[in-house]
């Protein structure tokens, strides 16, 4: 495996909504290929039948009572918005 | 007394309680110290002079009325990854440069209730991604022991502010060593608690299954006092664990008879371990043996896969967590874009720094269709095996000893072109995050050039108290933590 092409870097960057420059693409492709080559050592480990861990401390679902608690009011929630209008977040045109 | 900023929390508490000093005097001394040396070390992103003096006055009233506790009136710094209501919280990222949270992180609320005086928010690697503070979007924090060197990261500002007496204690976060490694590089004590011990509510997320908040202090008992305030269940963090919190500051001088210290043979053979570091850790083992501890050899056979597993899991979780920075609800927005997708892309591209972008791309790649099982799935299985290594080792010992960083702090700029080499320097710390166990870094010596070296003590899940006891016995038997940088 490993070896990531410039096109793959561009494709993944696009999936992550990043627009990267040509020089960044070049730099990242090399560095990420090195990192992925290193990561390939995981294939040396026999993990047949091993349960994956997504959580370091065992736990089941965290339930709580369905009770009303405090919340941010609309003005507070909008306070940090780069643009807002009439009590709503404002974004550029979605369909062009 | 004109050097109040040099006090430990324990010392200051006693002077505040006996009314020999006031919190206003103490806070003033700390703020003056910050004003004098911050431009040399770049520890603080935001200094909260006015609110700190107001809080100090409140603390003095509280102490006067007899309602103070061990943290009332104590000036602290907080890593800029924790939300502070009404005070800018940047994560050292341009994308959050002007973000002012409408709420406090759970730990910030707890510290406020305990009466601490927050003097400011400290620098870090952007979104806590880094081991050197060179990835801050604003400035590079410098090591007070040698300003041409890195302070460690990502909680570099926290460790520097404590080491250089710009506060009495600090709160950091640790995803792969971000509390322990800078503590080691700056010769202070830093504790990463068990995953779930401290609420992450209001901590800006990096890798949610690994992130944990913890204290950095001038001595072990200061870390213990801060832990008393930080620890505990919080319904607002569904991963916080509801089990009793002991009094961590109960650290009697009992020696270490009956305590078994595990030395992993894989760590002794680790590549790139500097001779000075290895020698200092060996001497620390001898010190602990003199205190009564018994040394046992243990094995953590999957150690060599920890960096690889971590650098799949952490970037994968980060790529998902950082999807929220889209220029819509808060943070920076690039105003030039004409449509929504373009706005997302330009905002994220101009708002994030290089390391953050690199990790988002690695994480997105590892999670993408066709690669998920090979990368994230595989790494999560290896994580299980790393956890089982620790579980087995802890059947033979009470704590595991290791270096914190393979070498003393390196020079600024030395590793910036080679991210993989930088990642490899996390080898001793990130296993604790993968396994969710607690670990503390305490000063254990200096290199030939006078650079700090730290010792790591790792414990079983929820045995912070056990490792604090060992650390405090070691600290009492040595004088490394009393040495100060000349700045």
Coordinates of C-alpha atoms in Angstrom, one line a residue:
Chain A
X1 CA 0.0 0.0 0.0
X2 CA 1.1 3.5 0.9
X3 CA 2.4 5.9 -1.8
X4 CA -0.2 8.5 -2.2
X5 CA -0.4 10.4 -5.5
X6 CA -0.8 14.1 -5.9
X7 CA -4.3 13.5 -7.3
X8 CA -5.3 11.4 -4.3
X9 CA -4.1 14.2 -2.0
X10 CA -6.2 16.7 -4.0
X11 CA -9.2 14.4 -4.0
X12 CA -9.0 13.8 -0.2
X13 CA -8.4 17.5 0.4
X14 CA -11.6 18.2 -1.6
X15 CA -13.5 15.7 0.5
X16 CA -12.3 17.5 3.6
X17 CA -13.3 20.9 2.0
X18 CA -9.7 22.1 1.9
X19 CA -8.3 23.9 -1.1
X20 CA -4.6 23.4 -1.1
X21 CA -2.0 25.1 -3.2
X22 CA 0.3 23.3 -5.7
X23 CA 3.3 23.6 -3.4
X24 CA 1.2 22.3 -0.4
X25 CA 0.0 19.4 -2.6
X26 CA 3.6 18.5 -3.5
X27 CA 4.8 18.8 0.1
X28 CA 1.9 16.9 1.6
X29 CA 2.1 14.1 -1.0
X30 CA 5.7 13.4 0.0
X31 CA 5.2 13.7 3.7
X32 CA 1.9 11.8 3.8
X33 CA 3.5 9.0 1.7
X34 CA 6.3 8.7 4.3
X35 CA 3.7 8.6 7.2
X36 CA 1.5 6.0 5.4
X37 CA 4.6 3.8 4.7
X38 CA 5.4 4.0 8.4
X39 CA 1.8 3.2 9.3
X40 CA 2.0 0.1 7.1
X41 CA 3.9 -1.6 9.9
X42 CA 0.5 -2.3 11.5
X43 CA 0.1 -5.0 8.9
X44 CA 2.8 -7.0 10.7
X45 CA 0.5 -7.5 13.6
X46 CA -1.8 -10.5 13.5
X47 CA -5.2 -9.0 14.6
X48 CA -7.3 -11.9 13.5
X49 CA -10.4 -12.0 15.8
X50 CA -9.2 -9.0 17.9
X51 CA -12.1 -6.7 18.9
X52 CA -11.3 -3.1 17.9
X53 CA -11.2 -0.5 20.7
X54 CA -12.9 2.8 20.1
X55 CA -13.0 3.7 23.8
X56 CA -10.3 3.2 26.4
X57 CA -12.6 2.8 29.4
X58 CA -15.4 0.3 29.0
X59 CA -18.8 1.9 29.1
X60 CA -22.3 1.4 27.8
X61 CA -24.8 4.1 26.8
X62 CA -25.0 7.1 29.0
X63 CA -28.7 7.8 29.7
X64 CA -30.2 10.7 31.5
X65 CA -33.7 11.8 32.4
X66 CA -35.5 13.8 29.7
X67 CA -35.7 17.0 31.6
X68 CA -35.7 20.6 30.5
X69 CA -32.3 22.3 31.3
X70 CA -30.8 25.7 30.4
X71 CA -29.8 26.6 26.9
X72 CA -28.2 29.5 25.0
X73 CA -30.8 32.0 23.9
X74 CA -30.8 32.9 20.2
X75 CA -28.8 36.1 20.5
X76 CA -26.1 34.4 22.5
X77 CA -25.9 31.6 20.0
X78 CA -25.6 34.1 17.1
X79 CA -23.0 36.2 18.9
X80 CA -20.0 34.6 17.2
X81 CA -21.6 34.3 13.8
X82 CA -19.4 35.8 11.0
X83 CA -22.7 37.0 9.3
X84 CA -26.3 36.9 10.5
X85 CA -29.6 38.4 9.5
X86 CA -33.0 38.4 11.2
X87 CA -31.9 36.1 13.9
X88 CA -30.4 33.5 11.5
X89 CA -27.0 32.5 10.3
X90 CA -26.3 34.0 6.9
X91 CA -24.4 32.0 4.3
X92 CA -23.4 32.7 0.7
X93 CA -25.6 31.4 -2.1
X94 CA -26.0 27.6 -1.9
X95 CA -27.3 26.9 -5.4
X96 CA -25.6 28.9 -8.2
Chain B
X1 CA 8.1 39.5 50.3
X2 CA 8.5 40.7 46.7
X3 CA 8.9 37.3 44.9
X4 CA 5.4 36.0 45.6
X5 CA 5.2 34.7 42.0
X6 CA 7.8 32.1 42.9
X7 CA 5.5 30.4 45.5
X8 CA 4.0 27.0 45.0
X9 CA 0.2 26.7 45.5
X10 CA 0.8 24.9 48.8
X11 CA 3.0 27.7 50.1
X12 CA 0.7 30.4 48.9
X13 CA -2.3 28.7 50.5
X14 CA -0.6 28.7 53.9
X15 CA 0.3 32.4 53.6
X16 CA -3.1 33.4 52.3
X17 CA -4.8 31.5 55.1
X18 CA -2.6 33.1 57.8
X19 CA -3.3 36.5 56.1
X20 CA 0.4 37.2 55.7
X21 CA -0.3 38.0 52.0
X22 CA -3.4 38.8 50.0
X23 CA -4.5 37.3 46.7
X24 CA -4.3 40.9 45.2
X25 CA -0.6 41.1 46.2
X26 CA 0.1 37.6 44.9
X27 CA -1.8 38.2 41.6
X28 CA -0.1 41.6 41.1
X29 CA 3.3 39.9 41.5
X30 CA 2.3 37.2 38.9
X31 CA 1.0 39.9 36.5
X32 CA 4.2 41.9 36.9
X33 CA 6.3 38.9 36.2
X34 CA 4.2 38.2 33.0
X35 CA 4.7 41.8 31.9
X36 CA 8.4 41.5 32.4
X37 CA 9.1 38.2 30.6
X38 CA 6.3 37.2 28.4
X39 CA 7.9 38.8 25.3
X40 CA 10.9 36.5 26.0
X41 CA 9.0 33.3 26.1
X42 CA 5.6 34.0 24.4
X43 CA 3.6 31.9 26.8
X44 CA 0.4 34.0 26.9
X45 CA -2.0 34.6 24.0
X46 CA -4.4 36.6 26.2
X47 CA -3.6 38.3 29.5
X48 CA -6.6 38.9 31.7
X49 CA -5.3 41.7 34.0
X50 CA -8.5 43.4 34.9
X51 CA -10.6 40.3 35.5
X52 CA -7.8 38.7 37.4
X53 CA -7.5 41.6 39.8
X54 CA -11.3 41.6 40.3
X55 CA -11.2 37.9 41.0
X56 CA -8.3 38.4 43.4
X57 CA -10.3 41.0 45.3
X58 CA -13.3 38.6 45.5
X59 CA -10.9 35.8 46.7
X60 CA -9.6 38.1 49.4
X61 CA -13.1 38.7 50.7
X62 CA -13.9 35.0 50.6
X63 CA -10.7 34.2 52.6
X64 CA -11.5 37.1 55.0
X65 CA -14.9 35.6 55.7
X66 CA -13.3 32.1 56.3
X67 CA -14.8 30.5 53.2
X68 CA -11.6 30.0 51.3
X69 CA -10.2 26.7 50.1
X70 CA -6.7 25.5 48.9
X71 CA -7.2 27.2 45.5
X72 CA -8.9 30.4 46.6
X73 CA -6.9 33.4 45.4
X74 CA -4.4 31.2 43.5
X75 CA -3.3 32.7 40.1
X76 CA -3.4 30.1 37.3
X77 CA -3.1 30.0 33.6
X78 CA -5.4 28.0 31.3
X79 CA -4.5 26.5 27.9
X80 CA -6.3 28.3 25.1
X81 CA -8.2 25.0 24.2
X82 CA -10.6 25.4 27.1
X83 CA -13.7 27.6 26.7
X84 CA -13.8 30.6 29.0
X85 CA -17.0 32.6 29.0
X86 CA -16.5 36.1 27.7
X87 CA -12.8 35.5 27.2
X88 CA -11.4 34.8 23.7
X89 CA -10.5 31.2 23.2
X90 CA -8.4 30.7 20.1
X91 CA -6.9 27.1 20.2
X92 CA -3.9 29.0 18.8
X93 CA -5.7 28.9 15.4
X94 CA -6.5 31.8 13.0
X95 CA -9.9 30.1 12.4
X96 CA -10.8 30.8 16.1
X97 CA -8.9 34.1 16.4
X98 CA -11.9 36.1 17.5
X99 CA -14.0 33.4 19.1
X100 CA -15.5 34.4 22.4
X101 CA -17.3 31.4 24.0
X102 CA -20.7 32.0 25.5
X103 CA -20.0 29.4 28.2
X104 CA -17.3 28.0 30.5
X105 CA -15.8 24.6 30.1
X106 CA -16.8 22.4 33.1
X107 CA -13.2 22.5 34.5
X108 CA -13.1 26.3 34.2
X109 CA -16.4 26.6 36.1
X110 CA -15.0 24.2 38.8
X111 CA -11.8 26.3 39.1
X112 CA -13.8 29.5 39.3
X113 CA -16.0 28.0 42.0
X114 CA -12.8 27.0 43.9
X115 CA -11.8 30.7 43.8
X116 CA -8.8 30.5 41.4
X117 CA -7.7 33.7 39.7
X118 CA -7.2 33.1 36.0
X119 CA -4.4 35.4 34.8
X120 CA -4.6 34.4 31.2
X121 CA -4.9 31.9 28.3
X122 CA -1.7 30.3 27.2
X123 CA -0.2 29.3 23.9
X124 CA -0.3 25.8 22.3
X125 CA 0.2 24.0 19.1
X126 CA -2.8 24.8 16.9
X127 CA -5.8 22.6 18.0
X128 CA -3.3 20.8 20.3
X129 CA -1.6 19.1 17.3
X130 CA 2.1 19.1 17.9
X131 CA 5.0 18.3 20.2
X132 CA 6.9 21.6 20.1
X133 CA 4.5 24.7 20.1
X134 CA 5.9 25.5 16.6
X135 CA 2.5 24.8 15.2
X136 CA 0.8 27.7 17.0
X137 CA -1.0 30.0 14.5
X138 CA 0.3 33.0 16.4
X139 CA 3.8 32.6 17.8
X140 CA 6.3 30.1 19.0
X141 CA 6.6 29.7 22.8
X142 CA 10.2 29.3 24.0
X143 CA 11.7 27.2 26.6
X144 CA 12.7 29.3 29.6
X145 CA 15.7 27.0 30.2
X146 CA 17.1 27.9 26.8
X147 CA 15.0 30.2 24.6
X148 CA 16.6 28.8 21.4
X149 CA 14.8 25.5 22.2
X150 CA 11.2 24.3 22.1
X151 CA 9.2 24.1 25.3
X152 CA 7.4 20.9 24.2
X153 CA 3.8 20.7 23.2
X154 CA 1.1 20.9 22.8
X155 CA 0.6 22.4 26.3
X156 CA 3.8 24.4 25.9
X157 CA 2.4 27.7 27.1
X158 CA 1.0 25.9 30.2
X159 CA 4.4 24.3 31.1
X160 CA 6.4 27.5 30.4
X161 CA 4.0 29.7 32.4
X162 CA 4.5 27.4 35.4
X163 CA 8.2 26.9 35.0
X164 CA 8.9 30.6 34.6
X165 CA 6.7 31.6 37.6
X166 CA 4.1 33.4 35.4
X167 CA 1.4 31.6 37.4
X168 CA 1.2 29.1 40.2
X169 CA -0.3 26.3 38.3
X170 CA -1.9 25.6 34.9
X171 CA -4.5 23.5 33.2
X172 CA -3.5 21.7 30.0
X173 CA -4.8 18.9 27.8
X174 CA -3.1 15.7 26.7
X175 CA -4.0 13.7 23.6
X176 CA -0.7 11.9 23.0
X177 CA 1.6 13.4 25.6
X178 CA 0.6 17.1 25.4
X179 CA 0.8 17.6 29.2
X180 CA 3.6 15.3 30.1
X181 CA 6.1 16.1 27.4
X182 CA 6.1 19.9 27.9
X183 CA 6.2 19.4 31.6
X184 CA 9.3 17.2 31.1
X185 CA 10.9 19.8 28.8
X186 CA 10.3 22.6 31.3
X187 CA 11.1 20.8 34.5
X188 CA 7.7 20.9 36.1
X189 CA 5.1 18.3 37.1
X190 CA 2.2 17.4 34.8
X191 CA -0.5 14.8 35.1
X192 CA -2.6 13.2 32.4
X193 CA -5.5 11.6 34.3
X194 CA -7.4 8.5 33.3
X195 CA -9.7 8.9 30.3
X196 CA -13.1 9.8 31.8
X197 CA -11.8 11.1 35.1
X198 CA -12.1 14.8 34.2
X199 CA -15.0 16.2 32.2
X200 CA -14.2 17.3 28.7
X201 CA -17.2 19.6 28.4
X202 CA -16.0 22.8 26.9
X203 CA -12.6 21.4 25.8
X204 CA -12.2 22.1 22.1
X205 CA -12.1 18.5 20.7
X206 CA -9.0 17.2 18.9
X207 CA -9.3 13.3 19.2
X208 CA -12.2 12.6 21.4
X209 CA -11.3 9.1 22.4
X210 CA -7.8 10.2 23.6
X211 CA -8.2 13.8 24.9
X212 CA -8.0 14.4 28.6
X213 CA -7.6 17.5 30.7
X214 CA -5.1 17.7 33.5
X215 CA -2.9 19.9 35.8
X216 CA 0.6 21.2 35.5
X217 CA 2.3 22.4 38.7
X218 CA 5.6 23.4 40.3
X219 CA 5.4 20.3 42.5
X220 CA 3.5 17.1 42.8
X221 CA 1.3 18.2 45.6
X222 CA 0.2 21.3 43.6
X223 CA -0.9 18.9 40.8
X224 CA -2.8 16.9 43.4
X225 CA -4.6 20.0 44.8
X226 CA -5.6 21.0 41.2
X227 CA -6.7 17.5 40.5
X228 CA -9.1 17.6 43.5
X229 CA -10.8 20.5 41.8
X230 CA -10.8 19.0 38.3
X231 CA -11.8 15.4 38.8
X232 CA -15.4 14.1 38.9
X233 CA -18.4 13.0 37.0
X234 CA -20.2 15.4 34.8
X235 CA -23.4 14.5 33.1
X236 CA -22.5 17.0 30.3
X237 CA -19.7 14.7 29.2
X238 CA -21.2 11.3 28.4
X239 CA -17.7 9.7 28.6
X240 CA -17.0 11.0 32.1
X241 CA -17.0 8.2 34.7
X242 CA -19.1 8.2 37.8
X243 CA -16.9 6.7 40.5
X244 CA -15.7 8.3 43.8
X245 CA -12.9 10.9 43.7
X246 CA -10.3 10.4 46.4
X247 CA -8.4 13.2 48.2
X248 CA -5.4 13.3 45.9
X249 CA -3.6 15.8 48.2
X250 CA -3.4 13.1 50.9
X251 CA 0.3 12.2 50.2
X252 CA 1.8 11.0 53.4
X253 CA 5.6 10.3 53.7
X254 CA 5.4 6.5 54.0
X255 CA 8.2 5.4 51.8
X256 CA 7.5 2.9 49.0
X257 CA 7.8 -0.4 50.7
X258 CA 5.7 -3.0 49.0
X259 CA 5.3 -0.9 45.8
X260 CA 6.3 -2.7 42.6
X261 CA 7.7 -0.6 39.8
X262 CA 7.6 -2.1 36.3
X263 CA 10.3 -1.3 33.8
X264 CA 9.2 -2.2 30.3
X265 CA 12.1 -3.9 28.5
X266 CA 10.8 -2.5 25.1
X267 CA 11.4 1.0 26.4
X268 CA 15.0 0.3 27.4
X269 CA 15.7 -0.8 23.9
X270 CA 13.9 2.2 22.3
X271 CA 15.6 3.7 19.3
X272 CA 16.8 7.3 19.6
X273 CA 16.8 7.4 23.4
X274 CA 19.5 9.9 24.4
X275 CA 22.1 8.6 26.8
X276 CA 21.5 11.5 29.3
X277 CA 17.8 10.7 29.4
X278 CA 18.4 7.0 29.8
X279 CA 21.0 7.6 32.6
X280 CA 18.6 10.0 34.5
X281 CA 15.8 7.5 34.4
X282 CA 18.1 4.7 35.6
X283 CA 19.2 6.9 38.5
X284 CA 15.5 7.6 39.3
X285 CA 14.9 3.9 39.5
X286 CA 17.7 3.6 42.0
X287 CA 16.2 6.4 44.0
X288 CA 12.8 4.7 44.1
X289 CA 14.5 1.4 45.1
X290 CA 16.2 3.2 48.0
X291 CA 12.8 4.4 49.1
X292 CA 11.7 0.8 49.3
X293 CA 10.1 0.1 45.9
X294 CA 10.8 -3.2 44.2
X295 CA 11.9 -3.1 40.5
X296 CA 10.3 -5.7 38.2
X297 CA 10.8 -6.2 34.6
X298 CA 7.6 -6.1 32.5
X299 CA 6.9 -6.4 28.8
X300 CA 4.7 -4.3 26.5
X301 CA 5.3 -6.2 23.3
X302 CA 3.2 -4.0 21.0
X303 CA 5.0 -0.8 22.0
X304 CA 6.7 -0.5 18.6
X305 CA 3.2 -0.2 16.9
X306 CA 1.9 2.6 19.2
X307 CA 3.0 5.5 17.1
X308 CA 1.6 4.0 13.9
X309 CA -1.8 3.2 15.6
X310 CA -1.9 6.6 17.2
X311 CA -1.2 8.5 13.9
X312 CA -4.2 6.7 12.3
X313 CA -6.6 7.1 15.2
X314 CA -5.8 10.7 16.2
X315 CA -5.9 12.3 12.7
X316 CA -9.1 10.2 11.9
X317 CA -10.9 11.6 14.9
X318 CA -9.5 15.1 14.3
X319 CA -10.7 15.1 10.6
X320 CA -14.2 14.4 11.9
X321 CA -14.0 16.8 14.8
X322 CA -12.6 19.7 12.8
X323 CA -15.3 19.5 10.2
X324 CA -17.3 21.9 12.3
X325 CA -15.1 24.8 11.4
X326 CA -17.0 25.9 8.3
X327 CA -17.2 29.7 8.7
X328 CA -21.0 29.6 9.5
X329 CA -21.7 29.6 13.2
X330 CA -18.5 31.0 14.7
X331 CA -14.9 31.7 13.9
X332 CA -13.2 33.0 10.9
X333 CA -15.0 33.2 7.5
X334 CA -13.2 34.1 4.3
X335 CA -15.3 36.8 2.8
X336 CA -14.2 36.4 -0.8
X337 CA -16.1 33.3 -1.8
X338 CA -19.2 33.5 -3.9
X339 CA -20.9 30.2 -3.1
X340 CA -21.2 28.0 0.0
X341 CA -18.8 25.2 -1.0
X342 CA -16.2 27.8 -2.0
X343 CA -16.7 29.6 1.3
X344 CA -16.1 26.4 3.2
X345 CA -12.9 25.7 1.3
X346 CA -11.4 29.1 1.4
X347 CA -12.3 29.6 5.1
X348 CA -10.7 26.3 6.1
X349 CA -7.7 26.7 3.8
X350 CA -6.9 30.1 5.1
X351 CA -7.9 29.5 8.7
X352 CA -6.0 26.2 9.4
X353 CA -2.2 25.9 9.6
X354 CA -0.1 23.3 7.8
X355 CA 0.0 20.6 10.5
X356 CA -3.8 20.8 11.0
X357 CA -4.4 20.5 7.2
X358 CA -1.9 17.6 7.0
X359 CA -3.7 15.7 9.8
X360 CA -7.1 16.4 8.3
X361 CA -5.9 15.0 5.0
X362 CA -4.4 11.9 6.6
X363 CA -7.5 11.3 8.8
X364 CA -9.9 11.8 5.9
X365 CA -7.8 9.4 3.8
X366 CA -7.8 6.8 6.5
X367 CA -11.5 7.0 7.0
X368 CA -12.4 7.1 3.3
X369 CA -14.2 4.4 1.4
X370 CA -12.0 1.4 0.7
X371 CA -9.3 2.4 3.3
X372 CA -11.3 2.4 6.5
X373 CA -10.8 -1.3 7.4
X374 CA -7.1 -1.2 6.4
X375 CA -6.3 1.8 8.5
X376 CA -8.8 2.9 11.2
X377 CA -10.1 -0.7 11.7
X378 CA -6.6 -2.2 11.9
X379 CA -5.3 0.6 14.2
X380 CA -8.3 0.2 16.5
X381 CA -7.5 -3.6 16.8
X382 CA -3.8 -2.8 17.5
X383 CA -5.1 -0.4 20.2
X384 CA -6.8 -3.3 21.9
X385 CA -3.6 -5.2 21.9
X386 CA -1.7 -2.3 23.4
X387 CA -4.3 -2.0 26.1
X388 CA -4.0 -5.7 26.9
X389 CA -0.2 -5.3 27.1
X390 CA -0.7 -2.8 29.9
X391 CA -3.4 -4.9 31.6
X392 CA -1.0 -7.9 31.7
X393 CA 1.9 -5.8 32.9
X394 CA -0.1 -4.3 35.7
X395 CA -0.7 -7.8 37.1
X396 CA 3.0 -7.8 37.9
X397 CA 3.5 -4.2 39.1
X398 CA 1.7 -1.1 40.6
X399 CA 3.2 1.5 38.3
X400 CA 5.2 1.6 35.1
X401 CA 8.3 3.8 34.7
X402 CA 9.7 5.3 31.5
X403 CA 11.3 8.4 30.1
X404 CA 8.8 11.0 28.9
X405 CA 10.6 12.2 25.8
X406 CA 13.5 10.4 24.1
X407 CA 15.7 13.4 24.2
X408 CA 15.9 16.8 26.0
X409 CA 14.2 19.7 24.3
X410 CA 15.4 20.2 20.7
X411 CA 16.2 23.5 18.9
X412 CA 13.4 25.5 17.4
X413 CA 13.2 24.7 13.7
X414 CA 15.1 21.4 14.0
X415 CA 12.3 19.1 13.1
X416 CA 9.7 21.3 11.4
X417 CA 10.4 19.9 7.9
X418 CA 10.0 16.3 9.0
X419 CA 6.6 15.6 10.6
X420 CA 7.3 11.8 10.9
X421 CA 10.4 12.3 13.0
X422 CA 8.4 14.7 15.2
X423 CA 5.7 12.1 15.6
X424 CA 8.2 9.5 16.6
X425 CA 9.3 11.6 19.6
X426 CA 5.9 10.8 21.2
X427 CA 6.7 7.1 21.6
X428 CA 6.8 7.0 25.4
X429 CA 3.7 9.1 26.0
X430 CA 1.0 8.2 23.5
X431 CA 0.5 4.6 24.6
X432 CA -1.1 5.9 27.8
X433 CA -3.7 7.8 25.7
X434 CA -4.4 4.7 23.6
X435 CA -4.9 2.7 26.8
X436 CA -6.7 5.5 28.7
X437 CA -4.4 5.1 31.7
X438 CA -3.0 8.0 33.8
X439 CA 0.6 9.2 33.6
X440 CA 2.6 11.8 35.4
X441 CA 5.8 13.5 34.3
X442 CA 8.1 14.8 37.1
X443 CA 11.6 16.4 36.9
X444 CA 14.3 13.7 37.3
X445 CA 17.5 15.4 36.1
X446 CA 19.3 17.6 33.6
X447 CA 21.3 16.8 30.6
X448 CA 25.0 17.7 30.2
X449 CA 23.9 21.0 28.7
X450 CA 21.6 21.7 31.7
X451 CA 18.4 20.9 29.9
X452 CA 15.5 19.3 31.9
X453 CA 14.7 15.6 31.8
X454 CA 11.4 14.1 33.0
X455 CA 10.4 10.8 34.4
X456 CA 7.1 9.2 33.5
X457 CA 5.1 7.2 36.0
X458 CA 2.1 5.4 34.5
X459 CA -0.7 3.8 36.6
X460 CA -3.7 1.6 36.3
X461 CA -7.1 3.1 35.2
X462 CA -8.2 5.6 37.9
X463 CA -5.1 5.1 40.0
X464 CA -4.0 8.8 39.8
X465 CA -3.6 8.7 43.5
X466 CA -1.1 5.8 43.4
X467 CA 1.2 7.5 40.9
X468 CA 0.9 10.8 42.7
X469 CA 2.1 9.1 45.9
X470 CA 5.1 7.5 44.1
X471 CA 5.9 10.9 42.4
X472 CA 5.7 12.8 45.7
X473 CA 8.0 10.3 47.5
X474 CA 10.5 10.7 44.6
X475 CA 10.2 14.5 44.8
X476 CA 10.8 14.6 48.5
X477 CA 14.0 12.5 48.0
X478 CA 15.4 14.7 45.2
X479 CA 15.7 18.4 44.6
X480 CA 15.2 18.6 40.8
X481 CA 11.9 20.4 41.1
X482 CA 13.3 23.3 43.1
X483 CA 15.7 24.3 40.4
X484 CA 14.5 27.3 38.4
X485 CA 15.4 28.5 34.9
X486 CA 17.5 31.7 34.8
X487 CA 15.1 34.1 32.9

